[in-house]
Amino acid sequence: MDSATVPLLDDDTVEFGDEDNVKGRFKHPYVTFFHLAFRGAALVVYLLCGLFSNSFIASFIFIVFLHSLDFWTVKNVTGRLMVGLRWWNYIDDNGESHWVFESRKGAVQGRVDPGEVRVFWIALVAFPVLWALLFIVALFGFKFRWLLLVCIGLTLTGANLYGYVKCKVGGNKDVTFSGLTNNFMKQQVLQNVVGMMSRSPPQSGQNTNII
């Protein structure tokens, strides 16, 4: 499997509308709203769900649903319109998986709005950091069943961050996005978190890191 960085095709973004004709502070106010809405809602529900429901399963399903909406929206819509970037995957005729990281070049890059660019990158970086802090809180608070939920939030927001950083700056083809996500999800989240949930809580605090 390999990866590539290529210009984002101009005709691939026309279907979303003519960005140059949009008036107002932001060219895409609704897109900007939804860039923040789903990930913000997932974080707020996680922090406040104990006030409204005692059901862990219901909270888990609802928060994962919000994370899924956020992941799809940021990956397929907001990145293309707000910053002119996109990452995606395709399978060739030989069954090989390829990850492609695209960015607008030249004059079409001027379509993006500087305000939207700032909002996009601040939100893209801030939320993985917040979930990382919640991971530490859940780990040292011995809230092991919530730890899996935090790992899902950290993984999905971190995946979009990694993909768009690759779009922006390119990268070594030997370091593939699929390798990062598969190793993190399968080896770290499932093995470490499930292992901790199957053990009884330790008597004293210990430092367990998931990289």
PDB file of C-alpha atoms in Angstrom:
ATOM      1  CA  MET A   1       0.000   0.000   0.000  1.00  0.00           C
ATOM      2  CA  ASP A   2       1.258   3.457  -0.818  1.00  0.00           C
ATOM      3  CA  SER A   3       0.206   7.071  -0.575  1.00  0.00           C
ATOM      4  CA  ALA A   4       0.452  10.111  -2.783  1.00  0.00           C
ATOM      5  CA  THR A   5      -0.056  13.853  -2.679  1.00  0.00           C
ATOM      6  CA  VAL A   6      -1.746  15.296  -5.771  1.00  0.00           C
ATOM      7  CA  PRO A   7      -3.624  18.470  -6.739  1.00  0.00           C
ATOM      8  CA  LEU A   8      -7.327  18.441  -5.882  1.00  0.00           C
ATOM      9  CA  LEU A   9      -9.293  18.294  -9.121  1.00  0.00           C
ATOM     10  CA  ASP A  10     -11.188  21.532  -9.700  1.00  0.00           C
ATOM     11  CA  ASP A  11     -14.281  19.898 -11.192  1.00  0.00           C
ATOM     12  CA  ASP A  12     -14.552  17.656  -8.130  1.00  0.00           C
ATOM     13  CA  THR A  13     -15.551  20.606  -5.948  1.00  0.00           C
ATOM     14  CA  VAL A  14     -17.968  22.405  -8.291  1.00  0.00           C
ATOM     15  CA  GLU A  15     -20.876  20.245  -7.127  1.00  0.00           C
ATOM     16  CA  PHE A  16     -20.730  21.917  -3.716  1.00  0.00           C
ATOM     17  CA  GLY A  17     -21.458  25.345  -5.272  1.00  0.00           C
ATOM     18  CA  ASP A  18     -19.519  28.339  -6.518  1.00  0.00           C
ATOM     19  CA  GLU A  19     -17.488  29.396  -3.488  1.00  0.00           C
ATOM     20  CA  ASP A  20     -16.511  32.746  -5.002  1.00  0.00           C
ATOM     21  CA  ASN A  21     -20.113  33.980  -5.077  1.00  0.00           C
ATOM     22  CA  VAL A  22     -20.941  33.391  -1.430  1.00  0.00           C
ATOM     23  CA  LYS A  23     -21.410  36.599   0.580  1.00  0.00           C
ATOM     24  CA  GLY A  24     -20.898  37.195   4.275  1.00  0.00           C
ATOM     25  CA  ARG A  25     -18.205  36.846   6.868  1.00  0.00           C
ATOM     26  CA  PHE A  26     -17.588  33.225   5.935  1.00  0.00           C
ATOM     27  CA  LYS A  27     -18.007  31.805   2.451  1.00  0.00           C
ATOM     28  CA  HIS A  28     -19.501  28.647   3.939  1.00  0.00           C
ATOM     29  CA  PRO A  29     -21.176  29.540   7.255  1.00  0.00           C
ATOM     30  CA  TYR A  30     -23.215  26.328   7.457  1.00  0.00           C
ATOM     31  CA  VAL A  31     -20.218  24.179   6.612  1.00  0.00           C
ATOM     32  CA  THR A  32     -18.195  26.003   9.266  1.00  0.00           C
ATOM     33  CA  PHE A  33     -20.973  25.402  11.790  1.00  0.00           C
ATOM     34  CA  PHE A  34     -21.119  21.666  11.144  1.00  0.00           C
ATOM     35  CA  HIS A  35     -17.321  21.455  11.232  1.00  0.00           C
ATOM     36  CA  LEU A  36     -17.626  22.392  14.901  1.00  0.00           C
ATOM     37  CA  ALA A  37     -21.094  21.060  15.743  1.00  0.00           C
ATOM     38  CA  PHE A  38     -20.710  17.283  15.717  1.00  0.00           C
ATOM     39  CA  ARG A  39     -17.330  17.111  17.417  1.00  0.00           C
ATOM     40  CA  GLY A  40     -18.359  19.748  19.936  1.00  0.00           C
ATOM     41  CA  ALA A  41     -21.600  17.899  20.654  1.00  0.00           C
ATOM     42  CA  ALA A  42     -19.739  14.616  21.187  1.00  0.00           C
ATOM     43  CA  LEU A  43     -17.447  16.269  23.728  1.00  0.00           C
ATOM     44  CA  VAL A  44     -20.286  18.031  25.567  1.00  0.00           C
ATOM     45  CA  VAL A  45     -22.422  14.884  25.720  1.00  0.00           C
ATOM     46  CA  TYR A  46     -19.467  12.918  27.080  1.00  0.00           C
ATOM     47  CA  LEU A  47     -18.889  15.468  29.836  1.00  0.00           C
ATOM     48  CA  LEU A  48     -22.561  15.897  30.774  1.00  0.00           C
ATOM     49  CA  CYS A  49     -24.195  12.562  30.000  1.00  0.00           C
ATOM     50  CA  GLY A  50     -24.051  11.528  33.660  1.00  0.00           C
ATOM     51  CA  LEU A  51     -26.405  14.390  34.506  1.00  0.00           C
ATOM     52  CA  PHE A  52     -29.155  13.191  32.165  1.00  0.00           C
ATOM     53  CA  SER A  53     -28.812   9.422  31.961  1.00  0.00           C
ATOM     54  CA  ASN A  54     -27.422   6.575  34.030  1.00  0.00           C
ATOM     55  CA  SER A  55     -27.274   4.266  31.015  1.00  0.00           C
ATOM     56  CA  PHE A  56     -23.708   3.764  29.819  1.00  0.00           C
ATOM     57  CA  ILE A  57     -24.878   1.881  26.696  1.00  0.00           C
ATOM     58  CA  ALA A  58     -27.188   4.687  25.583  1.00  0.00           C
ATOM     59  CA  SER A  59     -24.488   7.306  26.157  1.00  0.00           C
ATOM     60  CA  PHE A  60     -21.910   5.152  24.366  1.00  0.00           C
ATOM     61  CA  ILE A  61     -24.081   4.654  21.271  1.00  0.00           C
ATOM     62  CA  PHE A  62     -25.083   8.319  21.038  1.00  0.00           C
ATOM     63  CA  ILE A  63     -21.517   9.623  21.417  1.00  0.00           C
ATOM     64  CA  VAL A  64     -20.138   7.136  18.868  1.00  0.00           C
ATOM     65  CA  PHE A  65     -22.920   8.222  16.490  1.00  0.00           C
ATOM     66  CA  LEU A  66     -21.850  11.869  16.871  1.00  0.00           C
ATOM     67  CA  HIS A  67     -18.215  10.891  16.306  1.00  0.00           C
ATOM     68  CA  SER A  68     -19.195   9.048  13.129  1.00  0.00           C
ATOM     69  CA  LEU A  69     -21.091  12.065  11.803  1.00  0.00           C
ATOM     70  CA  ASP A  70     -18.134  14.296  12.606  1.00  0.00           C
ATOM     71  CA  PHE A  71     -15.609  11.986  10.970  1.00  0.00           C
ATOM     72  CA  TRP A  72     -17.590  11.712   7.732  1.00  0.00           C
ATOM     73  CA  THR A  73     -18.406  15.446   7.608  1.00  0.00           C
ATOM     74  CA  VAL A  74     -14.845  16.625   8.213  1.00  0.00           C
ATOM     75  CA  LYS A  75     -13.300  14.049   5.888  1.00  0.00           C
ATOM     76  CA  ASN A  76     -15.681  14.465   2.948  1.00  0.00           C
ATOM     77  CA  VAL A  77     -17.126  17.986   3.142  1.00  0.00           C
ATOM     78  CA  THR A  78     -15.537  20.602   5.399  1.00  0.00           C
ATOM     79  CA  GLY A  79     -11.930  19.944   4.425  1.00  0.00           C
ATOM     80  CA  ARG A  80     -12.707  20.337   0.737  1.00  0.00           C
ATOM     81  CA  LEU A  81     -14.692  23.549   1.107  1.00  0.00           C
ATOM     82  CA  MET A  82     -12.903  25.299   3.972  1.00  0.00           C
ATOM     83  CA  VAL A  83      -9.239  24.619   3.145  1.00  0.00           C
ATOM     84  CA  GLY A  84      -9.208  22.943  -0.275  1.00  0.00           C
ATOM     85  CA  LEU A  85      -7.813  19.644   1.025  1.00  0.00           C
ATOM     86  CA  ARG A  86      -9.010  16.053   0.794  1.00  0.00           C
ATOM     87  CA  TRP A  87      -7.717  12.590   1.650  1.00  0.00           C
ATOM     88  CA  TRP A  88      -9.242   9.377   0.416  1.00  0.00           C
ATOM     89  CA  ASN A  89      -8.622   5.733  -0.406  1.00  0.00           C
ATOM     90  CA  TYR A  90      -9.148   3.524  -3.449  1.00  0.00           C
ATOM     91  CA  ILE A  91      -8.535  -0.127  -4.367  1.00  0.00           C
ATOM     92  CA  ASP A  92      -6.794  -0.799  -7.682  1.00  0.00           C
ATOM     93  CA  ASP A  93      -7.401  -3.719 -10.045  1.00  0.00           C
ATOM     94  CA  ASN A  94      -4.819  -5.826  -8.200  1.00  0.00           C
ATOM     95  CA  GLY A  95      -6.568  -5.386  -4.854  1.00  0.00           C
ATOM     96  CA  GLU A  96      -3.935  -2.950  -3.552  1.00  0.00           C
ATOM     97  CA  SER A  97      -5.143  -0.206  -1.212  1.00  0.00           C
ATOM     98  CA  HIS A  98      -3.892   3.303  -2.009  1.00  0.00           C
ATOM     99  CA  TRP A  99      -4.229   6.435   0.139  1.00  0.00           C
ATOM    100  CA  VAL A 100      -4.325   9.738  -1.749  1.00  0.00           C
ATOM    101  CA  PHE A 101      -3.791  13.158  -0.162  1.00  0.00           C
ATOM    102  CA  GLU A 102      -5.014  16.029  -2.351  1.00  0.00           C
ATOM    103  CA  SER A 103      -4.671  19.804  -2.194  1.00  0.00           C
ATOM    104  CA  ARG A 104      -5.698  22.660  -4.422  1.00  0.00           C
ATOM    105  CA  LYS A 105      -2.859  24.379  -6.215  1.00  0.00           C
ATOM    106  CA  GLY A 106      -2.343  27.701  -7.922  1.00  0.00           C
ATOM    107  CA  ALA A 107      -5.203  30.141  -8.479  1.00  0.00           C
ATOM    108  CA  VAL A 108      -7.930  27.856  -7.136  1.00  0.00           C
ATOM    109  CA  GLN A 109      -6.300  27.953  -3.704  1.00  0.00           C
ATOM    110  CA  GLY A 110      -7.530  31.556  -3.475  1.00  0.00           C
ATOM    111  CA  ARG A 111     -11.095  30.293  -3.128  1.00  0.00           C
ATOM    112  CA  VAL A 112     -10.576  29.492   0.549  1.00  0.00           C
ATOM    113  CA  ASP A 113     -11.450  32.068   3.181  1.00  0.00           C
ATOM    114  CA  PRO A 114      -8.713  32.924   5.748  1.00  0.00           C
ATOM    115  CA  GLY A 115     -11.232  32.970   8.597  1.00  0.00           C
ATOM    116  CA  GLU A 116     -12.525  29.548   7.689  1.00  0.00           C
ATOM    117  CA  VAL A 117      -8.994  28.227   7.414  1.00  0.00           C
ATOM    118  CA  ARG A 118      -8.239  29.350  10.982  1.00  0.00           C
ATOM    119  CA  VAL A 119     -11.448  27.816  12.326  1.00  0.00           C
ATOM    120  CA  PHE A 120     -10.772  24.577  10.476  1.00  0.00           C
ATOM    121  CA  TRP A 121      -7.235  24.064  11.780  1.00  0.00           C
ATOM    122  CA  ILE A 122      -7.927  25.246  15.336  1.00  0.00           C
ATOM    123  CA  ALA A 123     -10.821  22.790  15.663  1.00  0.00           C
ATOM    124  CA  LEU A 124      -8.900  20.033  13.920  1.00  0.00           C
ATOM    125  CA  VAL A 125      -5.998  20.302  16.398  1.00  0.00           C
ATOM    126  CA  ALA A 126      -7.873  21.295  19.561  1.00  0.00           C
ATOM    127  CA  PHE A 127     -10.284  18.382  19.791  1.00  0.00           C
ATOM    128  CA  PRO A 128      -7.694  15.575  19.620  1.00  0.00           C
ATOM    129  CA  VAL A 129      -5.787  17.420  22.359  1.00  0.00           C
ATOM    130  CA  LEU A 130      -8.946  17.627  24.493  1.00  0.00           C
ATOM    131  CA  TRP A 131      -9.666  13.925  24.015  1.00  0.00           C
ATOM    132  CA  ALA A 132      -6.065  13.139  24.931  1.00  0.00           C
ATOM    133  CA  LEU A 133      -6.534  15.055  28.198  1.00  0.00           C
ATOM    134  CA  LEU A 134      -9.774  13.175  28.865  1.00  0.00           C
ATOM    135  CA  PHE A 135      -7.900   9.933  28.207  1.00  0.00           C
ATOM    136  CA  ILE A 136      -5.446  10.794  30.984  1.00  0.00           C
ATOM    137  CA  VAL A 137      -8.302  11.734  33.326  1.00  0.00           C
ATOM    138  CA  ALA A 138     -10.177   8.488  32.623  1.00  0.00           C
ATOM    139  CA  LEU A 139      -7.023   6.395  32.952  1.00  0.00           C
ATOM    140  CA  PHE A 140      -5.909   7.760  36.307  1.00  0.00           C
ATOM    141  CA  GLY A 141      -9.505   7.963  37.530  1.00  0.00           C
ATOM    142  CA  PHE A 142      -9.857   4.201  36.825  1.00  0.00           C
ATOM    143  CA  LYS A 143     -12.907   4.823  34.623  1.00  0.00           C
ATOM    144  CA  PHE A 144     -11.990   1.953  32.367  1.00  0.00           C
ATOM    145  CA  ARG A 145     -15.301   1.500  30.570  1.00  0.00           C
ATOM    146  CA  TRP A 146     -15.252   5.188  29.590  1.00  0.00           C
ATOM    147  CA  LEU A 147     -11.661   4.812  28.457  1.00  0.00           C
ATOM    148  CA  LEU A 148     -12.727   2.898  25.346  1.00  0.00           C
ATOM    149  CA  LEU A 149     -15.128   5.695  24.408  1.00  0.00           C
ATOM    150  CA  VAL A 150     -12.392   8.296  24.861  1.00  0.00           C
ATOM    151  CA  CYS A 151     -10.065   6.205  22.678  1.00  0.00           C
ATOM    152  CA  ILE A 152     -12.668   6.178  19.908  1.00  0.00           C
ATOM    153  CA  GLY A 153     -12.946   9.966  20.042  1.00  0.00           C
ATOM    154  CA  LEU A 154      -9.178  10.365  20.111  1.00  0.00           C
ATOM    155  CA  THR A 155      -8.698   7.954  17.216  1.00  0.00           C
ATOM    156  CA  LEU A 156     -11.327   9.420  14.888  1.00  0.00           C
ATOM    157  CA  THR A 157     -10.396  13.068  15.486  1.00  0.00           C
ATOM    158  CA  GLY A 158      -6.706  12.156  15.303  1.00  0.00           C
ATOM    159  CA  ALA A 159      -7.245  10.300  12.025  1.00  0.00           C
ATOM    160  CA  ASN A 160      -8.684  13.392  10.352  1.00  0.00           C
ATOM    161  CA  LEU A 161      -5.876  15.516  11.788  1.00  0.00           C
ATOM    162  CA  TYR A 162      -3.251  13.146  10.409  1.00  0.00           C
ATOM    163  CA  GLY A 163      -4.928  12.956   7.008  1.00  0.00           C
ATOM    164  CA  TYR A 164      -5.167  16.712   6.566  1.00  0.00           C
ATOM    165  CA  VAL A 165      -1.628  17.317   7.782  1.00  0.00           C
ATOM    166  CA  LYS A 166      -0.496  14.853   5.104  1.00  0.00           C
ATOM    167  CA  CYS A 167      -2.554  16.781   2.543  1.00  0.00           C
ATOM    168  CA  LYS A 168      -1.001  20.079   3.617  1.00  0.00           C
ATOM    169  CA  VAL A 169       2.662  19.166   3.889  1.00  0.00           C
ATOM    170  CA  GLY A 170       2.948  15.888   2.009  1.00  0.00           C
ATOM    171  CA  GLY A 171       5.095  13.194   3.515  1.00  0.00           C
ATOM    172  CA  ASN A 172       7.144  10.073   3.136  1.00  0.00           C
ATOM    173  CA  LYS A 173       5.387   7.457   1.012  1.00  0.00           C
ATOM    174  CA  ASP A 174       6.736   4.743   3.247  1.00  0.00           C
ATOM    175  CA  VAL A 175       4.603   6.047   6.123  1.00  0.00           C
ATOM    176  CA  THR A 176       1.030   5.163   5.150  1.00  0.00           C
ATOM    177  CA  PHE A 177      -2.134   6.385   6.760  1.00  0.00           C
ATOM    178  CA  SER A 178      -3.617   2.908   6.728  1.00  0.00           C
ATOM    179  CA  GLY A 179      -0.698   1.563   8.724  1.00  0.00           C
ATOM    180  CA  LEU A 180      -1.148   4.215  11.392  1.00  0.00           C
ATOM    181  CA  THR A 181      -4.890   3.777  11.867  1.00  0.00           C
ATOM    182  CA  ASN A 182      -4.908  -0.007  11.682  1.00  0.00           C
ATOM    183  CA  ASN A 183      -2.090  -0.402  14.181  1.00  0.00           C
ATOM    184  CA  PHE A 184      -3.587   2.130  16.576  1.00  0.00           C
ATOM    185  CA  MET A 185      -7.110   0.754  16.470  1.00  0.00           C
ATOM    186  CA  LYS A 186      -6.334  -2.958  16.482  1.00  0.00           C
ATOM    187  CA  GLN A 187      -3.228  -3.194  18.620  1.00  0.00           C
ATOM    188  CA  GLN A 188      -3.508  -0.292  21.046  1.00  0.00           C
ATOM    189  CA  VAL A 189      -7.206   0.364  21.607  1.00  0.00           C
ATOM    190  CA  LEU A 190      -8.504  -3.199  21.560  1.00  0.00           C
ATOM    191  CA  GLN A 191      -5.609  -4.915  23.328  1.00  0.00           C
ATOM    192  CA  ASN A 192      -4.779  -2.347  26.008  1.00  0.00           C
ATOM    193  CA  VAL A 193      -8.261  -1.094  26.838  1.00  0.00           C
ATOM    194  CA  VAL A 194      -9.970  -4.495  26.821  1.00  0.00           C
ATOM    195  CA  GLY A 195      -7.078  -5.876  28.848  1.00  0.00           C
ATOM    196  CA  MET A 196      -7.486  -3.184  31.492  1.00  0.00           C
ATOM    197  CA  MET A 197     -11.253  -3.678  31.622  1.00  0.00           C
ATOM    198  CA  SER A 198     -10.817  -7.420  32.234  1.00  0.00           C
ATOM    199  CA  ARG A 199      -8.534  -6.859  35.213  1.00  0.00           C
ATOM    200  CA  SER A 200      -9.620  -5.652  38.624  1.00  0.00           C
ATOM    201  CA  PRO A 201      -8.726  -2.011  39.371  1.00  0.00           C
ATOM    202  CA  PRO A 202      -5.224  -1.637  40.853  1.00  0.00           C
ATOM    203  CA  GLN A 203      -4.842  -0.625  44.484  1.00  0.00           C
ATOM    204  CA  SER A 204      -2.568   2.320  43.743  1.00  0.00           C
ATOM    205  CA  GLY A 205      -2.124   4.644  40.802  1.00  0.00           C
ATOM    206  CA  GLN A 206       0.053   3.497  37.946  1.00  0.00           C
ATOM    207  CA  ASN A 207       1.178   5.107  34.710  1.00  0.00           C
ATOM    208  CA  THR A 208      -0.052   3.134  31.702  1.00  0.00           C
ATOM    209  CA  ASN A 209       0.543   4.740  28.341  1.00  0.00           C
ATOM    210  CA  ILE A 210      -1.196   4.046  25.051  1.00  0.00           C
ATOM    211  CA  ILE A 211       0.873   5.440  22.232  1.00  0.00           C
TER     212      ILE A 211
END
